[in-house]
Short mmCIF file of C-alpha atoms and ligand atoms in Angstrom, two decimals:
data_model
loop_
_atom_site.label_atom_id
_atom_site.label_comp_id
_atom_site.label_asym_id
_atom_site.label_seq_id
_atom_site.Cartn_x
_atom_site.Cartn_y
_atom_site.Cartn_z
CA MET A 1 20.79 -23.82 31.76
CA GLU A 2 19.30 -23.38 28.35
CA ALA A 3 21.66 -24.16 25.47
CA ARG A 4 21.00 -20.76 23.84
CA VAL A 5 22.01 -18.87 26.99
CA VAL A 6 25.19 -20.96 27.27
CA ALA A 7 25.96 -20.17 23.64
CA VAL A 8 25.42 -16.43 24.20
CA LEU A 9 27.67 -16.49 27.30
CA ALA A 10 30.35 -18.35 25.36
CA VAL A 11 30.22 -15.78 22.54
CA VAL A 12 30.44 -12.88 25.02
CA ALA A 13 33.36 -14.55 26.89
CA LEU A 14 35.14 -15.16 23.59
CA ALA A 15 34.64 -11.52 22.58
CA VAL A 16 36.04 -10.29 25.92
CA VAL A 17 39.08 -12.59 25.73
CA THR A 18 39.73 -11.61 22.11
CA PHE A 19 39.38 -7.94 22.99
CA MET A 20 41.87 -8.18 25.88
CA ALA A 21 44.32 -10.16 23.74
CA LEU A 22 44.05 -7.51 21.04
CA ARG A 23 44.74 -4.71 23.52
CA GLU A 24 47.86 -6.51 24.74
CA TRP A 25 48.95 -7.27 21.22
CA GLN A 26 48.33 -3.65 20.15
CA GLY A 27 50.63 -2.51 22.97
CA ARG A 28 53.33 -4.91 21.80
CA VAL A 29 52.92 -3.80 18.21
CA ARG A 30 53.27 -0.15 19.21
CA LEU A 31 56.56 -0.95 21.02
CA GLU A 32 57.80 -2.94 18.03
CA ARG A 33 56.84 -0.10 15.72
CA ALA A 34 58.72 2.40 17.83
CA ALA A 35 61.76 0.11 17.81
CA GLY A 36 61.41 -0.40 14.05
CA ALA A 37 61.17 3.36 13.47
CA THR A 38 64.34 4.05 15.49
CA SER A 39 66.19 1.32 13.63
CA GLY A 40 64.95 2.87 10.40
CA ASN A 41 63.13 -0.30 9.24
CA ASP A 42 60.15 1.51 7.59
CA ALA A 43 58.92 -1.43 5.51
CA GLU A 44 58.62 -3.68 8.52
CA ALA A 45 56.77 -0.96 10.45
CA ALA A 46 54.31 -0.53 7.59
CA VAL A 47 53.57 -4.29 7.53
CA VAL A 48 53.03 -4.31 11.28
CA ALA A 49 50.68 -1.29 11.06
CA LEU A 50 48.73 -2.97 8.32
CA ARG A 51 48.36 -6.16 10.33
CA GLU A 52 47.25 -4.10 13.31
CA ARG A 53 44.49 -2.46 11.24
CA ALA A 54 43.34 -5.82 9.87
CA VAL A 55 43.01 -7.35 13.35
CA THR A 56 41.14 -4.29 14.66
CA ALA A 57 38.72 -4.42 11.74
CA GLU A 58 38.13 -8.14 12.33
CA LEU A 59 37.37 -7.57 15.98
CA GLU A 60 35.02 -4.69 15.23
CA THR A 61 33.16 -6.85 12.68
CA ALA A 62 32.78 -9.61 15.27
CA LEU A 63 31.36 -7.14 17.80
CA ILE A 64 28.92 -5.71 15.25
CA ARG A 65 27.83 -9.24 14.33
CA ASN A 66 27.20 -9.90 18.03
CA ASP A 67 25.09 -6.74 18.33
CA GLN A 68 23.08 -7.74 15.28
CA SER A 69 22.32 -11.20 16.54
CA ASP A 70 21.24 -9.77 19.94
CA PHE A 71 18.93 -7.42 18.05
CA VAL A 72 17.40 -10.19 15.93
CA ARG A 73 16.95 -12.35 19.05
CA ALA A 74 15.04 -9.56 20.84
CA LEU A 75 12.71 -8.79 17.89
CA GLU A 76 9.00 -9.54 18.13
CA LEU A 77 9.00 -10.24 14.41
CA GLY A 78 9.97 -13.73 13.40
CA VAL A 79 13.20 -13.80 11.40
CA MET A 80 14.50 -16.87 9.57
CA ILE A 81 17.44 -17.59 7.34
CA VAL A 82 16.59 -20.09 4.63
CA ASP A 83 19.07 -21.76 2.28
CA GLU A 84 18.62 -22.30 -1.46
CA ASP A 85 17.10 -25.76 -0.86
CA LEU A 86 14.36 -24.01 1.18
CA ARG A 87 15.61 -25.47 4.44
CA ILE A 88 15.69 -23.25 7.54
CA VAL A 89 19.25 -22.49 8.64
CA GLY A 90 18.50 -20.18 11.56
CA ALA A 91 15.45 -18.68 13.30
CA ASN A 92 14.99 -16.26 16.19
CA PRO A 93 12.79 -17.07 19.27
CA ALA A 94 9.83 -15.03 17.88
CA ALA A 95 9.73 -17.23 14.75
CA HIS A 96 9.34 -20.32 17.00
CA THR A 97 6.59 -18.64 19.04
CA LEU A 98 4.67 -17.51 15.94
CA LEU A 99 4.73 -21.01 14.47
CA GLY A 100 3.93 -22.62 17.83
CA VAL A 101 6.98 -24.90 17.84
CA ALA A 102 9.54 -25.74 20.56
CA PRO A 103 12.43 -23.27 20.96
CA GLY A 104 15.38 -24.13 18.76
CA SER A 105 13.44 -26.70 16.71
CA LEU A 106 13.16 -24.78 13.41
CA PRO A 107 16.73 -25.02 12.06
CA GLY A 108 17.02 -28.03 9.78
CA ARG A 109 13.30 -28.12 8.88
CA THR A 110 11.96 -27.46 5.39
CA LEU A 111 9.58 -24.51 4.87
CA ILE A 112 6.65 -26.86 4.22
CA GLY A 113 7.48 -28.73 7.43
CA ALA A 114 7.60 -25.49 9.43
CA PHE A 115 4.52 -23.73 8.03
CA ILE A 116 2.46 -26.82 7.12
CA THR A 117 1.33 -25.11 3.93
CA VAL A 118 2.78 -24.92 0.45
CA HIS A 119 2.29 -21.14 0.33
CA ALA A 120 5.48 -20.38 2.29
CA GLU A 121 7.50 -22.53 -0.09
CA SER A 122 6.03 -21.01 -3.25
CA LEU A 123 6.63 -17.52 -1.81
CA ALA A 124 10.27 -18.44 -1.13
CA ARG A 125 10.68 -19.79 -4.68
CA THR A 126 9.29 -16.53 -6.09
CA ALA A 127 11.68 -14.49 -3.92
CA LEU A 128 14.64 -16.64 -5.04
CA ALA A 129 13.62 -16.01 -8.65
CA VAL A 130 12.74 -12.31 -8.57
CA GLY A 131 14.48 -10.93 -5.46
CA SER A 132 11.58 -10.45 -3.02
CA ALA A 133 7.99 -11.52 -2.35
CA THR A 134 5.25 -10.94 0.22
CA GLU A 135 2.18 -13.01 1.07
CA GLU A 136 -0.39 -13.34 3.82
CA ILE A 137 -1.05 -16.91 4.92
CA LEU A 138 -3.24 -18.70 7.39
CA VAL A 139 -1.38 -21.21 9.53
CA ALA A 140 -3.08 -24.31 10.97
CA GLY A 141 -6.55 -23.81 9.45
CA VAL A 142 -9.05 -20.96 9.74
CA ASP A 143 -8.56 -20.54 13.49
CA GLY A 144 -4.79 -20.35 13.25
CA PRO A 145 -2.83 -17.10 13.19
CA ARG A 146 -2.70 -14.93 10.07
CA LEU A 147 0.92 -14.35 9.18
CA VAL A 148 2.43 -11.95 6.70
CA LEU A 149 5.61 -13.39 5.20
CA ARG A 150 8.18 -11.15 3.55
CA ALA A 151 11.00 -12.96 1.78
CA ARG A 152 14.11 -11.29 0.42
CA ARG A 153 16.95 -12.95 -1.48
CA VAL A 154 20.40 -12.34 0.02
CA PRO A 155 23.64 -12.11 -1.98
CA SER A 156 25.04 -15.22 -0.26
CA GLY A 157 22.41 -17.31 -2.04
CA GLY A 158 19.56 -18.01 0.41
CA LEU A 159 16.73 -15.91 1.79
CA TRP A 160 15.77 -13.82 4.78
CA LEU A 161 12.19 -14.51 5.79
CA VAL A 162 10.42 -12.04 8.10
CA VAL A 163 7.21 -13.30 9.72
CA GLU A 164 4.61 -10.95 11.25
CA ASP A 165 1.39 -11.89 13.04
CA VAL A 166 -1.45 -9.71 11.69
CA SER A 167 -4.36 -11.69 13.21
CA GLU A 168 -5.37 -8.93 15.64
CA LEU A 169 -5.05 -6.22 13.01
CA ARG A 170 -7.27 -8.15 10.57
CA ARG A 171 -9.85 -8.83 13.35
CA LEU A 172 -10.08 -5.12 14.15
CA GLN A 173 -10.32 -4.26 10.45
CA GLN A 174 -13.22 -6.67 10.12
CA ILE A 175 -15.03 -5.17 13.12
CA ARG A 176 -14.63 -1.71 11.61
CA ALA A 177 -15.88 -2.85 8.19
CA GLU A 178 -18.93 -4.54 9.76
CA PHE A 179 -19.70 -1.44 11.81
CA ILE A 180 -19.58 0.81 8.74
CA ASP A 181 -21.66 -1.66 6.78
CA ASN A 182 -24.39 -1.86 9.45
CA LEU A 183 -24.46 1.89 9.96
CA SER A 184 -24.72 2.60 6.23
CA HIS A 185 -27.57 0.10 5.85
CA GLU A 186 -29.45 1.70 8.74
CA LEU A 187 -28.93 5.22 7.36
CA ARG A 188 -29.76 4.48 3.76
CA THR A 189 -33.54 4.03 4.02
CA PRO A 190 -34.40 7.17 6.05
CA LEU A 191 -31.94 9.23 4.02
CA THR A 192 -33.44 8.13 0.72
CA THR A 193 -36.88 9.18 2.03
CA VAL A 194 -35.57 12.60 3.15
CA SER A 195 -33.86 13.05 -0.22
CA LEU A 196 -37.08 12.30 -2.12
CA LEU A 197 -39.03 14.69 0.13
CA ALA A 198 -36.42 17.42 -0.45
CA GLU A 199 -36.68 16.91 -4.21
CA THR A 200 -40.49 17.16 -4.07
CA LEU A 201 -40.22 20.29 -1.92
CA THR A 202 -37.89 21.91 -4.45
CA ARG A 203 -40.29 21.12 -7.31
CA GLU A 204 -43.24 22.49 -5.34
CA ALA A 205 -41.31 25.64 -4.44
CA ASP A 206 -40.51 26.16 -8.13
CA ALA A 207 -44.17 25.71 -9.04
CA ALA A 208 -45.30 28.14 -6.33
CA GLY A 209 -43.32 30.94 -8.02
CA ASP A 210 -43.30 34.27 -6.11
CA ALA A 211 -45.40 32.82 -3.30
CA ILE A 212 -42.15 31.44 -1.83
CA PRO A 213 -39.69 34.12 -0.62
CA PRO A 214 -36.18 33.83 -2.23
CA ARG A 215 -34.47 33.09 1.13
CA MET A 216 -36.79 30.15 1.76
CA ARG A 217 -36.26 28.85 -1.80
CA ASP A 218 -32.51 29.11 -1.24
CA ARG A 219 -32.73 27.02 1.94
CA ILE A 220 -34.87 24.39 0.25
CA ASP A 221 -32.26 24.13 -2.53
CA LYS A 222 -29.49 23.69 0.05
CA ILE A 223 -31.43 20.94 1.84
CA GLU A 224 -31.78 19.09 -1.46
CA VAL A 225 -28.09 19.42 -2.34
CA GLU A 226 -26.82 18.38 1.11
CA THR A 227 -29.22 15.45 1.31
CA GLY A 228 -27.93 14.34 -2.10
CA HIS A 229 -24.37 14.37 -0.67
CA LEU A 230 -25.44 12.31 2.32
CA VAL A 231 -27.11 9.72 0.09
CA GLN A 232 -23.99 9.60 -2.10
CA MET A 233 -21.75 9.16 0.94
CA VAL A 234 -23.83 6.30 2.32
CA THR A 235 -23.94 4.60 -1.09
CA GLU A 236 -20.15 4.92 -1.46
CA LEU A 237 -19.59 3.64 2.09
CA LEU A 238 -21.66 0.59 1.29
CA ASP A 239 -19.70 0.08 -1.95
CA LEU A 240 -16.42 0.37 -0.08
CA SER A 241 -17.35 -2.03 2.71
CA ARG A 242 -18.64 -4.54 0.16
CA ILE A 243 -15.36 -4.36 -1.76
CA GLU A 244 -13.24 -4.44 1.43
CA SER A 245 -15.07 -7.44 2.82
CA GLY A 246 -13.76 -9.34 -0.18
CA ALA A 247 -16.76 -9.23 -2.53
CA THR A 248 -15.63 -10.80 -5.76
CA LEU A 249 -15.77 -9.03 -9.09
CA GLY A 250 -18.87 -9.42 -11.26
CA VAL A 251 -18.49 -10.53 -14.86
CA VAL A 252 -14.77 -10.73 -15.60
CA ASP A 253 -14.20 -10.51 -19.33
CA LEU A 254 -11.49 -9.63 -21.81
CA ILE A 255 -12.07 -5.91 -22.21
CA ASP A 256 -10.71 -3.05 -24.28
CA ILE A 257 -9.99 -0.54 -21.50
CA GLY A 258 -9.33 2.14 -24.16
CA ARG A 259 -12.94 1.87 -25.29
CA VAL A 260 -14.15 1.95 -21.65
CA ALA A 261 -12.10 5.15 -21.17
CA THR A 262 -13.62 6.72 -24.31
CA ASP A 263 -17.18 5.76 -23.28
CA SER A 264 -16.66 7.12 -19.74
CA THR A 265 -15.35 10.40 -21.16
CA GLU A 266 -18.45 10.78 -23.36
CA ARG A 267 -20.66 10.21 -20.33
CA LEU A 268 -19.01 13.13 -18.54
CA ARG A 269 -18.63 15.49 -21.52
CA LEU A 270 -21.83 17.43 -20.86
CA PHE A 271 -21.09 17.76 -17.14
CA ALA A 272 -17.59 19.06 -17.99
CA GLU A 273 -18.88 21.52 -20.60
CA ARG A 274 -21.28 22.97 -18.06
CA GLN A 275 -18.23 23.67 -15.87
CA GLY A 276 -16.40 25.22 -18.83
CA ILE A 277 -13.95 22.31 -19.16
CA VAL A 278 -13.04 20.60 -22.44
CA LEU A 279 -12.33 16.85 -22.43
CA HIS A 280 -9.82 15.27 -24.87
CA VAL A 281 -9.36 11.58 -25.54
CA GLU A 282 -5.92 10.22 -26.55
CA VAL A 283 -6.38 6.48 -26.63
CA ASP A 284 -3.90 4.36 -28.62
CA GLN A 285 -5.49 2.14 -31.25
CA GLY A 286 -5.40 -1.67 -30.96
CA LEU A 287 -4.60 -1.80 -27.24
CA PRO A 288 -4.11 -5.32 -25.85
CA ARG A 289 -7.06 -6.64 -23.85
CA VAL A 290 -7.10 -6.76 -20.05
CA ARG A 291 -9.16 -9.06 -17.86
CA GLY A 292 -11.69 -7.14 -15.84
CA ASP A 293 -15.19 -6.24 -14.74
CA GLU A 294 -16.26 -3.33 -16.93
CA ASP A 295 -19.00 -2.31 -14.48
CA ARG A 296 -16.32 -1.69 -11.86
CA LEU A 297 -13.57 -0.20 -14.04
CA GLY A 298 -15.87 2.30 -15.84
CA PRO A 299 -16.75 4.06 -12.54
CA VAL A 300 -13.02 4.31 -11.68
CA ILE A 301 -12.41 6.36 -14.84
CA VAL A 302 -15.61 8.39 -14.24
CA ASN A 303 -14.42 9.17 -10.70
CA LEU A 304 -10.98 10.32 -11.89
CA LEU A 305 -12.59 12.46 -14.60
CA HIS A 306 -15.13 13.89 -12.17
CA ASN A 307 -12.32 14.96 -9.82
CA ALA A 308 -10.24 16.37 -12.70
CA VAL A 309 -13.17 18.57 -13.76
CA LYS A 310 -14.02 19.51 -10.18
CA PHE A 311 -10.49 20.71 -9.43
CA SER A 312 -9.88 22.52 -12.76
CA ALA A 313 -10.38 26.22 -13.31
CA ASP A 314 -12.97 27.40 -15.87
CA GLY A 315 -11.66 27.09 -19.42
CA GLY A 316 -9.29 24.29 -18.50
CA GLU A 317 -8.86 21.03 -20.33
CA VAL A 318 -8.61 17.44 -19.19
CA VAL A 319 -6.90 14.69 -21.20
CA VAL A 320 -7.86 11.02 -20.89
CA ALA A 321 -5.18 8.73 -22.35
CA ALA A 322 -4.60 4.98 -22.61
CA GLN A 323 -1.46 3.22 -23.81
CA ALA A 324 0.27 -0.13 -23.45
CA THR A 325 3.65 -1.07 -22.03
CA ASP A 326 5.22 -4.55 -22.31
CA SER A 327 3.16 -5.88 -19.43
CA ASP A 328 0.31 -3.44 -18.70
CA VAL A 329 -2.21 -1.04 -20.13
CA ILE A 330 -2.03 2.37 -18.45
CA VAL A 331 -5.01 4.74 -18.31
CA SER A 332 -4.38 8.30 -17.19
CA VAL A 333 -6.46 11.40 -16.55
CA ALA A 334 -4.49 14.66 -16.61
CA ASP A 335 -5.73 18.10 -15.56
CA HIS A 336 -4.21 21.56 -15.20
CA GLY A 337 -6.09 22.29 -12.02
CA ALA A 338 -5.36 22.95 -8.36
CA GLY A 339 -2.79 20.17 -7.97
CA ILE A 340 -2.13 18.31 -4.75
CA PRO A 341 0.53 19.24 -2.15
CA ARG A 342 3.34 16.70 -1.95
CA ALA A 343 2.57 15.72 1.65
CA ALA A 344 -1.05 14.92 0.78
CA GLN A 345 -0.27 12.80 -2.28
CA ALA A 346 0.45 9.68 -0.21
CA ARG A 347 -2.84 10.05 1.66
CA ILE A 348 -5.49 10.86 -0.93
CA PHE A 349 -6.25 7.16 -1.54
CA GLU A 350 -7.27 6.77 2.12
CA ARG A 351 -10.97 6.81 2.87
CA PHE A 352 -12.42 10.25 3.79
CA TYR A 353 -9.16 12.05 3.09
CA LYS A 354 -9.60 15.43 1.42
CA VAL A 355 -6.78 17.86 0.78
CA ASP A 356 -8.59 21.08 1.46
CA ARG A 357 -12.26 21.02 2.20
CA ALA A 358 -12.72 24.63 0.99
CA ARG A 359 -11.36 24.14 -2.52
CA PHE A 360 -14.41 22.60 -4.16
CA ARG A 361 -16.23 24.19 -7.05
CA GLY A 362 -19.19 26.08 -5.67
CA GLY A 363 -18.03 25.38 -2.12
CA THR A 364 -19.69 21.94 -1.98
CA GLY A 365 -17.87 18.70 -2.23
CA GLY A 366 -17.57 14.97 -2.43
CA THR A 367 -17.19 12.38 0.21
CA GLY A 368 -13.47 11.67 0.13
CA LEU A 369 -14.29 8.04 -0.66
CA GLY A 370 -14.00 7.97 -4.47
CA LEU A 371 -10.24 7.38 -4.65
CA ALA A 372 -10.32 4.79 -1.85
CA ILE A 373 -12.96 2.84 -3.80
CA SER A 374 -11.01 3.27 -7.05
CA ARG A 375 -7.83 1.94 -5.44
CA HIS A 376 -9.62 -1.15 -4.17
CA ILE A 377 -11.17 -1.86 -7.56
CA VAL A 378 -7.86 -1.46 -9.42
CA GLU A 379 -6.02 -3.66 -6.90
CA GLN A 380 -8.77 -6.30 -7.17
CA HIS A 381 -7.82 -6.42 -10.87
CA GLY A 382 -4.15 -6.95 -10.01
CA GLY A 383 -3.33 -3.36 -10.98
CA ARG A 384 -1.93 -0.24 -9.34
CA ILE A 385 -3.14 3.37 -9.11
CA TRP A 386 -1.00 6.45 -8.47
CA VAL A 387 -0.85 10.22 -8.84
CA GLU A 388 1.75 12.67 -10.09
CA SER A 389 0.93 16.24 -9.18
CA THR A 390 2.37 19.70 -8.67
CA GLU A 391 0.44 22.19 -6.62
CA GLY A 392 -0.91 25.01 -8.79
CA VAL A 393 0.13 23.20 -12.01
CA GLY A 394 -2.10 20.13 -12.20
CA SER A 395 -2.45 16.43 -11.54
CA THR A 396 -2.24 13.20 -13.51
CA PHE A 397 -3.95 10.17 -12.02
CA SER A 398 -2.98 6.87 -13.65
CA PHE A 399 -3.79 3.23 -13.16
CA SER A 400 -2.26 0.15 -14.72
CA LEU A 401 -3.88 -3.21 -15.44
CA PRO A 402 -1.95 -6.33 -16.45
CA ILE A 403 -2.35 -7.36 -20.09
CA ALA A 404 -4.35 -10.58 -20.32
CA PRO A 405 -2.19 -13.55 -21.35
CA PRO A 406 -2.97 -14.91 -24.83
CA PRO A 407 -5.42 -17.84 -24.84
CA PRO A 408 -3.64 -21.24 -24.81
P1 ADP B 501 -13.90 13.37 -3.24
O1 ADP B 501 -13.51 13.86 -4.61
O2 ADP B 501 -15.26 12.80 -3.19
O3 ADP B 501 -13.59 14.31 -2.13
P2 ADP B 501 -11.84 11.45 -3.68
O4 ADP B 501 -11.45 10.27 -2.86
O5 ADP B 501 -12.21 11.20 -5.10
O6 ADP B 501 -13.01 12.12 -2.89
O7 ADP B 501 -10.65 12.51 -3.63
C1 ADP B 501 -10.00 12.74 -2.38
C2 ADP B 501 -9.32 14.09 -2.39
O8 ADP B 501 -8.21 14.09 -3.28
C3 ADP B 501 -10.19 15.21 -2.89
O9 ADP B 501 -11.03 15.70 -1.87
C4 ADP B 501 -9.14 16.24 -3.29
O10 ADP B 501 -8.68 16.92 -2.16
C5 ADP B 501 -8.02 15.38 -3.85
N1 ADP B 501 -8.11 15.25 -5.32
C6 ADP B 501 -8.60 14.21 -6.02
N2 ADP B 501 -8.48 14.40 -7.34
C7 ADP B 501 -7.89 15.60 -7.50
C8 ADP B 501 -7.49 16.38 -8.65
N3 ADP B 501 -7.67 15.94 -9.89
N4 ADP B 501 -6.90 17.58 -8.43
C9 ADP B 501 -6.69 18.03 -7.17
N5 ADP B 501 -7.05 17.35 -6.05
C10 ADP B 501 -7.64 16.16 -6.20
#
């Protein structure tokens, strides 16, 4: 019989024996207590009661520990306990399966020995230093499984390491990205032609003056506007799939993101004024530089501003601000517009997600892709993007970028 099964049976037998002994002992203690009470020996009875509680608590803890180890053994996620010297102390069966090693062979190995890559060890060192760390690694070359490792420091000194196989998930994500990419490429050429034809038609209708009935002119205008949206959607889809498929950033330079924010605001000032919205810039002077691709970060700010204007009421104002913390520069765009319901706030950075398709200015709208693209770009720069919003009061979208380290 397998050693693990024997061990489990031994633990269960021990628990049963301990439990029965405790029951018998509890009975004896009760009798003793009764005797003690009648003889008036209160102090002795109190000590006995205390001891009884201590033994019960110990037994309960042992049973809970048993339940927990059964649970960890049954998990499909790999779970390992690693000591401070980065040596594996314990591992459940799933951890052995995920790493393709014989059952029971992980305890005693080092992390490098188990994962055959230095990434697991450097992740563990980071977690020991800062509390927790997560990384995706490829085991045994490009054809090996893709594992996500989550390490968390435990108070006793070592680490818990949770291992998850995401190979299938990543394969499906790649198929989806390729599908969207191919479809967008196929759609782009005919759509661009239709859009140009619609533009020409609109110009010709304008030139024809009263010869074109107003209803027909109205329809031609609508065709032009909707075709423009389709072209924008296809362009954004292509952008998104390019970014998602791991396209690297263009020219990465030391940039003054405050200046990029100011320039982007100026680009949108006329558009905002036409909608009756005033733009304000509150950028701190002398901001530290960040490392980034200005051609990617500029459009992020333009997109946030565009949304802020789109979802503001006439006469509203939008404030673009940039300031530094100890580690980051934070750019924010605040409006006093429609706001976003709490439940939707976690979802608006997903592709195609729109809060309420009827809320757009003029009844026409965007693609629901802008924030998904913005999130990817910010994360590519090692930053983070988030929103704070109250429905009916307004929204503030912010993103942070790490301050570039000083040159050596
Ligand atoms: P798009 O604006 O093209 O629809 P986005 O990805 O930029 O796509 O935005 C997704 C959704 O998030 C929008 O459709 C809207 O519902 C919501 N949203 C974004 N910005 C704001 C804002 N400033 N105020 C209110 N809602 C917003």
